[in-house]
Amino acid sequence: MKRLLLGLGLAGLLAWLIALHSNLGGKTMAPLRFPTYPPALALEMMALGNKELASTLIFYNAQFYFGEKYAWRKEEPEYQRLFAGLDKATDLDPRNMDCYYFAQGLFSDIKPAIPVLNRLLKKGLESRPTDWYLPFFLSANYYFQLKDPVTAAHYLQKAAALNPDNALFASLSARMLYQGNQTEAAVLYLRAFIKETNNPSVQKLLLKRLYALEAIHYLEQAVATFTTQHNRPPRTLAELIHAGIIKKIPADPYGGTFEFDATGRVVTTSKLAEAWKDHDKRDHNQQAQ
Amino acid sequence: MALHPTFMIGYYTFKGGLRDRLVQSLLLTGLFFLLSTLVFSSFSMRQPLEVAINYSLATVQILTILVTLFLGLNLLSREIESRAGYLVMGQPISRTVYLLGKFCGLCLLSLLVVSFLGLCAAGGLLLVKLGLKDTPAIAWGNFFVAHIGIWMISLLLGAVTLLFTALATSAVLPFLMTIGVWFIGQSTQAVKNYLEAGLGEQQMPRFLNWLVTGSFYCFPNLSLFDFKTYAIYGLALPPLAVGYAMAYGTIYTMILLVLATTLFQHRDMT
Amino acid sequence: MTSAITTSRLSKSYKKGVRRQQVAALANLDIEVQQGEVFGFIGSNGAGKSTTIKILMGLIKPTDGQAWLFGQQASAPAARARVGYLSEHPHFYDFLTPVELLRLLGAMRQMPQQDIRQQTEKLLGLVSLSEAADRKIRGFSKGMVQRLGIAAALLDDPDLLILDEPMSGLDPLGRHLVATIIRDLQQQGKTIFFSTHIIPDIETLCDRVGILVRGQQKYVGSIQEALYPAGNRFEITVRMPEQWRPEQGILAPHHLLWHKESLYKFEIAETDISSIAQGVIASNGSIVTLEPKRRSLEELFLDLSGHSEPTTERTLASPAP
């Protein structure tokens, strides 16, 4: 009888602890940091002849880290460290397509990251010369971020030659080169990219971007209609509602509001570019203060 | 049927290995790991099949080498250190026959281990492939050659254990030293490539450079037997590389055996 | 006929410790064991018995001197063809059963399958292990392993048996069993060379013994001569009439060990035996026992250690061809 009571008492205590833990929520969690990996040579030596596996493990770590940090904890991922990890993973196994795909998904919208991202993709292209994704990614980065349609077209042709049955390239290159509608091309590119992913957190990130792009596309079309009707561009987005062209301004998935920039283009208030910063340096500065 | 004593010793070493609890548990672990291929590969975004091949080959390699190391410890080093070796050496056979017999048994055991794990890996890969659409074909030929490479590594390390056993008077020392050779042998090529690429010239003192070059020629270069990349990505296998690796492995192993038997001749079995 | 075992100035020294000091385990051993002889090799622990046996079995190399088995260099594998060997604390592949173990050993000796099977059955019966024939050696007791070792040594019907402490680890029954086996083998004309530190075994079994003290050969010859050397003292027990007193008569100068009722025990010298016997009979007494005073092994070793020069039976002729 005594033992039974003791057992029940302990069970009750455990239940209380579990309840307490879920109430505490994230407060008891240790901060999540992405590791800084040793140099690729050291990693290769530690892998004991299994560098492909080491590469996959780094990628998995990056993927799981991103999932927890971005989708679950809703914290800002340490993008530079993530990139450094993926860079080392592709040094170990330059054929690891997961890394390139993940890197493109994560960094293609962060303008300051584009030079290093393109370098990473070119490393992949060297080892995977028959993979159409890599020139496809490069083409998108050159076109949307670096505003270099000539190089973009060169890579797009390469991608099309590797995958001649895909209709995507024709419509994409038509929009990129002849109609000059960047937003429409970007939506098309992003849809093609999202179709290929099976990682929920990456999908979440990309869908957010897609919604923003679609909203911008929608607003741009409204601006074009306004301009033809009134022979002048609208001064504010609110004018579009007054003119009865749209019912309301769509919400910015990044939490801000859509507005016109200095050249009159619709932009979001997304601060994505700021996410590309050196966390180590920032930590250091914080400590110094 | 009267077998040569070498093969008799080999056969009984083989038997001993099969009845070794440690080996049995390592094989069970291997089975578990190969089944986990299904889970492991599912996390890949773009190349689940490649990851599955990669993971199962790595499992086969690590486990085969571990089994070889422990078999070397239990069936070679421990036997010679304990008095069990007296029984065999008290027979009218030479020590060379004894040592070669032991090595034969070890070869047979690691062949069995690598085939068993390889078959399990192949089964796991077929399962993974069943659950996937539009995957490239698995390069079974390369997969097979990768296993031969793994077997070669385990034979080489077995011969290394044999050499150290012939020299050392403790059982654990050869085991640890073989692990050392394994670590070094897996990385000499990478370090040498790194140095030759001119990346490390600034930081590296000259003597370190010599050390690396020295160990490259002295220690077995185990990266030569790594055909995993070809199997994972279905790349065309260069026949010259395979042939060279096989010749290198065979000659290196034979040199180790000659050294081991020569040294063992002059050893006191105290 | 060549000798079964011949050694000539056989020496072995080890380097020990950090300073690599030379420690002599065996120095200048000269023995010759004839075929058909039972030779006991005696010495305390660490006297060099096992070292000698390991040299004979080719397990270790002598630092100096040579050893031959049936005229062949002991280091050559072929020399062991006619030899059965039992090591001290034998250690077998414990994953095997006795039957498998004997099959392996038989195969290594290139014995025909038929013979291996017959011998296995016979020998496992002889050392009473028939019931454990198919059990893993892993579960065997120390005595069972020792007996299996004897069966393994006898497998190929060897002409020479080299047994290192065959009695160790055995219970009295096992010891009796081994003694019986050795006697049987002696009758079959086999040569047996065994080391031991148990004196009663030697007395009953050996034709000759060699005694080692700290690596030095101190004695080679008959065990009786070693234990009861010339000039040895005797113990005599006599039954005397009631009125007889030890202070009177011929026994008066001798040392009285004990007396109970009419029984008296004296310590006497060998030379006095006949005169005492006559005196006892003259006093109407009778002799109950007369036995040599036996030296203990410890006394023997102490005695031998005292000598600076080894006592050899004879100098060896030139070693076997």
PDB file of N, CA, C and O in Angstrom, chain B residues 76-87 89-90 95 98-99 165-166 168-169 263-270, chain C residues 12 14 50-51 54-55 57-61 85:
ATOM      1  N   LEU B  76      44.116 -12.606 -33.072  1.00  0.00           N
ATOM      2  CA  LEU B  76      45.561 -12.595 -33.311  1.00  0.00           C
ATOM      3  C   LEU B  76      46.304 -12.165 -32.053  1.00  0.00           C
ATOM      4  O   LEU B  76      46.991 -12.956 -31.411  1.00  0.00           O
ATOM      5  N   SER B  77      46.085 -10.905 -31.664  1.00  0.00           N
ATOM      6  CA  SER B  77      46.887 -10.349 -30.586  1.00  0.00           C
ATOM      7  C   SER B  77      46.640 -11.062 -29.264  1.00  0.00           C
ATOM      8  O   SER B  77      47.562 -11.468 -28.578  1.00  0.00           O
ATOM      9  N   ARG B  78      45.346 -11.231 -28.918  1.00  0.00           N
ATOM     10  CA  ARG B  78      45.031 -11.866 -27.637  1.00  0.00           C
ATOM     11  C   ARG B  78      45.535 -13.295 -27.616  1.00  0.00           C
ATOM     12  O   ARG B  78      46.011 -13.771 -26.594  1.00  0.00           O
ATOM     13  N   GLU B  79      45.426 -13.987 -28.744  1.00  0.00           N
ATOM     14  CA  GLU B  79      45.825 -15.391 -28.768  1.00  0.00           C
ATOM     15  C   GLU B  79      47.323 -15.522 -28.567  1.00  0.00           C
ATOM     16  O   GLU B  79      47.797 -16.380 -27.834  1.00  0.00           O
ATOM     17  N   ILE B  80      48.072 -14.635 -29.219  1.00  0.00           N
ATOM     18  CA  ILE B  80      49.514 -14.746 -29.112  1.00  0.00           C
ATOM     19  C   ILE B  80      49.970 -14.304 -27.725  1.00  0.00           C
ATOM     20  O   ILE B  80      50.890 -14.864 -27.153  1.00  0.00           O
ATOM     21  N   GLU B  81      49.266 -13.328 -27.170  1.00  0.00           N
ATOM     22  CA  GLU B  81      49.628 -12.893 -25.823  1.00  0.00           C
ATOM     23  C   GLU B  81      49.247 -13.954 -24.792  1.00  0.00           C
ATOM     24  O   GLU B  81      50.004 -14.242 -23.875  1.00  0.00           O
ATOM     25  N   SER B  82      48.060 -14.517 -24.944  1.00  0.00           N
ATOM     26  CA  SER B  82      47.663 -15.579 -24.013  1.00  0.00           C
ATOM     27  C   SER B  82      48.403 -16.853 -24.428  1.00  0.00           C
ATOM     28  O   SER B  82      49.143 -16.880 -25.386  1.00  0.00           O
ATOM     29  N   ARG B  83      48.195 -17.922 -23.681  1.00  0.00           N
ATOM     30  CA  ARG B  83      48.959 -19.130 -23.990  1.00  0.00           C
ATOM     31  C   ARG B  83      48.283 -20.018 -25.027  1.00  0.00           C
ATOM     32  O   ARG B  83      48.740 -21.107 -25.292  1.00  0.00           O
ATOM     33  N   ALA B  84      47.158 -19.517 -25.609  1.00  0.00           N
ATOM     34  CA  ALA B  84      46.457 -20.353 -26.577  1.00  0.00           C
ATOM     35  C   ALA B  84      47.332 -20.633 -27.789  1.00  0.00           C
ATOM     36  O   ALA B  84      47.201 -21.664 -28.432  1.00  0.00           O
ATOM     37  N   GLY B  85      48.231 -19.715 -28.077  1.00  0.00           N
ATOM     38  CA  GLY B  85      49.119 -19.905 -29.217  1.00  0.00           C
ATOM     39  C   GLY B  85      50.101 -21.052 -29.018  1.00  0.00           C
ATOM     40  O   GLY B  85      50.532 -21.679 -29.980  1.00  0.00           O
ATOM     41  N   TYR B  86      50.435 -21.339 -27.751  1.00  0.00           N
ATOM     42  CA  TYR B  86      51.380 -22.430 -27.466  1.00  0.00           C
ATOM     43  C   TYR B  86      50.886 -23.735 -28.050  1.00  0.00           C
ATOM     44  O   TYR B  86      51.656 -24.552 -28.536  1.00  0.00           O
ATOM     45  N   LEU B  87      49.571 -23.912 -27.930  1.00  0.00           N
ATOM     46  CA  LEU B  87      48.964 -25.163 -28.360  1.00  0.00           C
ATOM     47  C   LEU B  87      49.276 -25.419 -29.829  1.00  0.00           C
ATOM     48  O   LEU B  87      49.681 -26.507 -30.208  1.00  0.00           O
ATOM     49  N   MET B  89      51.542 -23.699 -31.646  1.00  0.00           N
ATOM     50  CA  MET B  89      52.971 -23.640 -31.951  1.00  0.00           C
ATOM     51  C   MET B  89      53.732 -24.825 -31.393  1.00  0.00           C
ATOM     52  O   MET B  89      54.880 -25.048 -31.754  1.00  0.00           O
ATOM     53  N   GLY B  90      53.085 -25.590 -30.513  1.00  0.00           N
ATOM     54  CA  GLY B  90      53.703 -26.820 -30.034  1.00  0.00           C
ATOM     55  C   GLY B  90      53.576 -27.952 -31.047  1.00  0.00           C
ATOM     56  O   GLY B  90      54.126 -29.027 -30.856  1.00  0.00           O
ATOM     57  N   ARG B  95      56.127 -21.229 -37.679  1.00  0.00           N
ATOM     58  CA  ARG B  95      55.397 -20.036 -37.253  1.00  0.00           C
ATOM     59  C   ARG B  95      54.814 -19.299 -38.451  1.00  0.00           C
ATOM     60  O   ARG B  95      53.780 -18.658 -38.336  1.00  0.00           O
ATOM     61  N   TYR B  98      51.596 -20.793 -39.128  1.00  0.00           N
ATOM     62  CA  TYR B  98      50.648 -20.351 -38.103  1.00  0.00           C
ATOM     63  C   TYR B  98      50.110 -18.959 -38.425  1.00  0.00           C
ATOM     64  O   TYR B  98      48.909 -18.723 -38.467  1.00  0.00           O
ATOM     65  N   LEU B  99      51.037 -18.036 -38.703  1.00  0.00           N
ATOM     66  CA  LEU B  99      50.648 -16.645 -38.944  1.00  0.00           C
ATOM     67  C   LEU B  99      49.827 -16.511 -40.230  1.00  0.00           C
ATOM     68  O   LEU B  99      48.817 -15.816 -40.263  1.00  0.00           O
ATOM     69  N   THR B 165      51.364  -7.265 -34.100  1.00  0.00           N
ATOM     70  CA  THR B 165      51.257  -8.377 -33.158  1.00  0.00           C
ATOM     71  C   THR B 165      52.567  -9.143 -33.096  1.00  0.00           C
ATOM     72  O   THR B 165      52.991  -9.581 -32.034  1.00  0.00           O
ATOM     73  N   ALA B 166      53.185  -9.314 -34.258  1.00  0.00           N
ATOM     74  CA  ALA B 166      54.465 -10.028 -34.296  1.00  0.00           C
ATOM     75  C   ALA B 166      55.521  -9.265 -33.519  1.00  0.00           C
ATOM     76  O   ALA B 166      56.464  -9.856 -33.002  1.00  0.00           O
ATOM     77  N   ALA B 168      54.811  -6.632 -30.948  1.00  0.00           N
ATOM     78  CA  ALA B 168      54.491  -6.179 -29.593  1.00  0.00           C
ATOM     79  C   ALA B 168      54.256  -7.347 -28.657  1.00  0.00           C
ATOM     80  O   ALA B 168      53.970  -8.459 -29.092  1.00  0.00           O
ATOM     81  N   THR B 169      54.388  -7.089 -27.380  1.00  0.00           N
ATOM     82  CA  THR B 169      54.152  -8.141 -26.396  1.00  0.00           C
ATOM     83  C   THR B 169      52.839  -7.940 -25.661  1.00  0.00           C
ATOM     84  O   THR B 169      52.490  -8.744 -24.819  1.00  0.00           O
ATOM     85  N   LEU B 263      59.665 -11.259 -38.705  1.00  0.00           N
ATOM     86  CA  LEU B 263      59.847 -10.806 -37.333  1.00  0.00           C
ATOM     87  C   LEU B 263      59.352 -11.848 -36.337  1.00  0.00           C
ATOM     88  O   LEU B 263      59.940 -12.050 -35.278  1.00  0.00           O
ATOM     89  N   PHE B 264      58.268 -12.504 -36.707  1.00  0.00           N
ATOM     90  CA  PHE B 264      57.666 -13.467 -35.798  1.00  0.00           C
ATOM     91  C   PHE B 264      58.569 -14.672 -35.582  1.00  0.00           C
ATOM     92  O   PHE B 264      58.565 -15.288 -34.519  1.00  0.00           O
ATOM     93  N   GLN B 265      59.346 -15.001 -36.610  1.00  0.00           N
ATOM     94  CA  GLN B 265      60.296 -16.116 -36.494  1.00  0.00           C
ATOM     95  C   GLN B 265      61.233 -15.936 -35.308  1.00  0.00           C
ATOM     96  O   GLN B 265      61.621 -16.886 -34.644  1.00  0.00           O
ATOM     97  N   HIS B 266      61.623 -14.672 -35.085  1.00  0.00           N
ATOM     98  CA  HIS B 266      62.669 -14.419 -34.097  1.00  0.00           C
ATOM     99  C   HIS B 266      62.109 -14.008 -32.751  1.00  0.00           C
ATOM    100  O   HIS B 266      62.814 -13.525 -31.907  1.00  0.00           O
ATOM    101  N   ARG B 267      60.810 -14.169 -32.610  1.00  0.00           N
ATOM    102  CA  ARG B 267      60.197 -13.673 -31.387  1.00  0.00           C
ATOM    103  C   ARG B 267      60.126 -14.758 -30.328  1.00  0.00           C
ATOM    104  O   ARG B 267      59.897 -15.921 -30.626  1.00  0.00           O
ATOM    105  N   ASP B 268      60.338 -14.361 -29.075  1.00  0.00           N
ATOM    106  CA  ASP B 268      60.177 -15.294 -27.968  1.00  0.00           C
ATOM    107  C   ASP B 268      58.734 -15.312 -27.520  1.00  0.00           C
ATOM    108  O   ASP B 268      58.135 -14.268 -27.279  1.00  0.00           O
ATOM    109  N   MET B 269      58.169 -16.522 -27.421  1.00  0.00           N
ATOM    110  CA  MET B 269      56.788 -16.630 -26.969  1.00  0.00           C
ATOM    111  C   MET B 269      56.792 -16.799 -25.458  1.00  0.00           C
ATOM    112  O   MET B 269      56.697 -17.898 -24.944  1.00  0.00           O
ATOM    113  N   THR B 270      56.938 -15.684 -24.776  1.00  0.00           N
ATOM    114  CA  THR B 270      56.997 -15.803 -23.315  1.00  0.00           C
ATOM    115  C   THR B 270      55.614 -15.641 -22.703  1.00  0.00           C
ATOM    116  O   THR B 270      54.765 -15.045 -23.303  1.00  0.00           O
TER     117      THR B 270
ATOM    118  N   LYS C  12      69.646 -18.969 -21.202  1.00  0.00           N
ATOM    119  CA  LYS C  12      68.687 -17.953 -21.632  1.00  0.00           C
ATOM    120  C   LYS C  12      68.721 -16.803 -20.630  1.00  0.00           C
ATOM    121  O   LYS C  12      68.632 -17.019 -19.428  1.00  0.00           O
ATOM    122  N   TYR C  14      67.209 -12.722 -19.994  1.00  0.00           N
ATOM    123  CA  TYR C  14      66.270 -11.679 -20.425  1.00  0.00           C
ATOM    124  C   TYR C  14      66.824 -10.334 -20.025  1.00  0.00           C
ATOM    125  O   TYR C  14      67.545 -10.208 -19.048  1.00  0.00           O
ATOM    126  N   SER C  50      60.206 -23.900 -16.896  1.00  0.00           N
ATOM    127  CA  SER C  50      59.368 -23.561 -18.047  1.00  0.00           C
ATOM    128  C   SER C  50      60.195 -22.986 -19.179  1.00  0.00           C
ATOM    129  O   SER C  50      59.926 -23.249 -20.354  1.00  0.00           O
ATOM    130  N   THR C  51      61.215 -22.215 -18.829  1.00  0.00           N
ATOM    131  CA  THR C  51      62.101 -21.655 -19.851  1.00  0.00           C
ATOM    132  C   THR C  51      62.735 -22.787 -20.657  1.00  0.00           C
ATOM    133  O   THR C  51      62.745 -22.765 -21.891  1.00  0.00           O
ATOM    134  N   LYS C  54      60.151 -24.389 -22.871  1.00  0.00           N
ATOM    135  CA  LYS C  54      59.791 -23.544 -24.008  1.00  0.00           C
ATOM    136  C   LYS C  54      60.894 -23.548 -25.064  1.00  0.00           C
ATOM    137  O   LYS C  54      60.608 -23.475 -26.264  1.00  0.00           O
ATOM    138  N   ILE C  55      62.136 -23.630 -24.613  1.00  0.00           N
ATOM    139  CA  ILE C  55      63.227 -23.726 -25.594  1.00  0.00           C
ATOM    140  C   ILE C  55      63.117 -25.044 -26.348  1.00  0.00           C
ATOM    141  O   ILE C  55      63.251 -25.104 -27.571  1.00  0.00           O
ATOM    142  N   MET C  57      60.517 -26.694 -26.972  1.00  0.00           N
ATOM    143  CA  MET C  57      59.370 -26.663 -27.887  1.00  0.00           C
ATOM    144  C   MET C  57      59.521 -25.590 -28.965  1.00  0.00           C
ATOM    145  O   MET C  57      58.590 -25.361 -29.737  1.00  0.00           O
ATOM    146  N   GLY C  58      60.656 -24.913 -28.984  1.00  0.00           N
ATOM    147  CA  GLY C  58      60.874 -23.912 -30.019  1.00  0.00           C
ATOM    148  C   GLY C  58      60.078 -22.641 -29.803  1.00  0.00           C
ATOM    149  O   GLY C  58      59.958 -21.824 -30.709  1.00  0.00           O
ATOM    150  N   LEU C  59      59.531 -22.460 -28.621  1.00  0.00           N
ATOM    151  CA  LEU C  59      58.731 -21.250 -28.366  1.00  0.00           C
ATOM    152  C   LEU C  59      59.626 -20.052 -28.101  1.00  0.00           C
ATOM    153  O   LEU C  59      59.288 -18.935 -28.444  1.00  0.00           O
ATOM    154  N   ILE C  60      60.750 -20.300 -27.442  1.00  0.00           N
ATOM    155  CA  ILE C  60      61.709 -19.212 -27.266  1.00  0.00           C
ATOM    156  C   ILE C  60      63.081 -19.673 -27.735  1.00  0.00           C
ATOM    157  O   ILE C  60      63.353 -20.875 -27.818  1.00  0.00           O
ATOM    158  N   LYS C  61      63.903 -18.690 -28.062  1.00  0.00           N
ATOM    159  CA  LYS C  61      65.226 -19.021 -28.577  1.00  0.00           C
ATOM    160  C   LYS C  61      66.247 -18.897 -27.446  1.00  0.00           C
ATOM    161  O   LYS C  61      66.201 -17.922 -26.694  1.00  0.00           O
ATOM    162  N   TYR C  85      53.054 -32.142 -26.331  1.00  0.00           N
ATOM    163  CA  TYR C  85      53.433 -31.077 -25.400  1.00  0.00           C
ATOM    164  C   TYR C  85      52.227 -30.608 -24.612  1.00  0.00           C
ATOM    165  O   TYR C  85      51.136 -30.413 -25.148  1.00  0.00           O
TER     166      TYR C  85
END
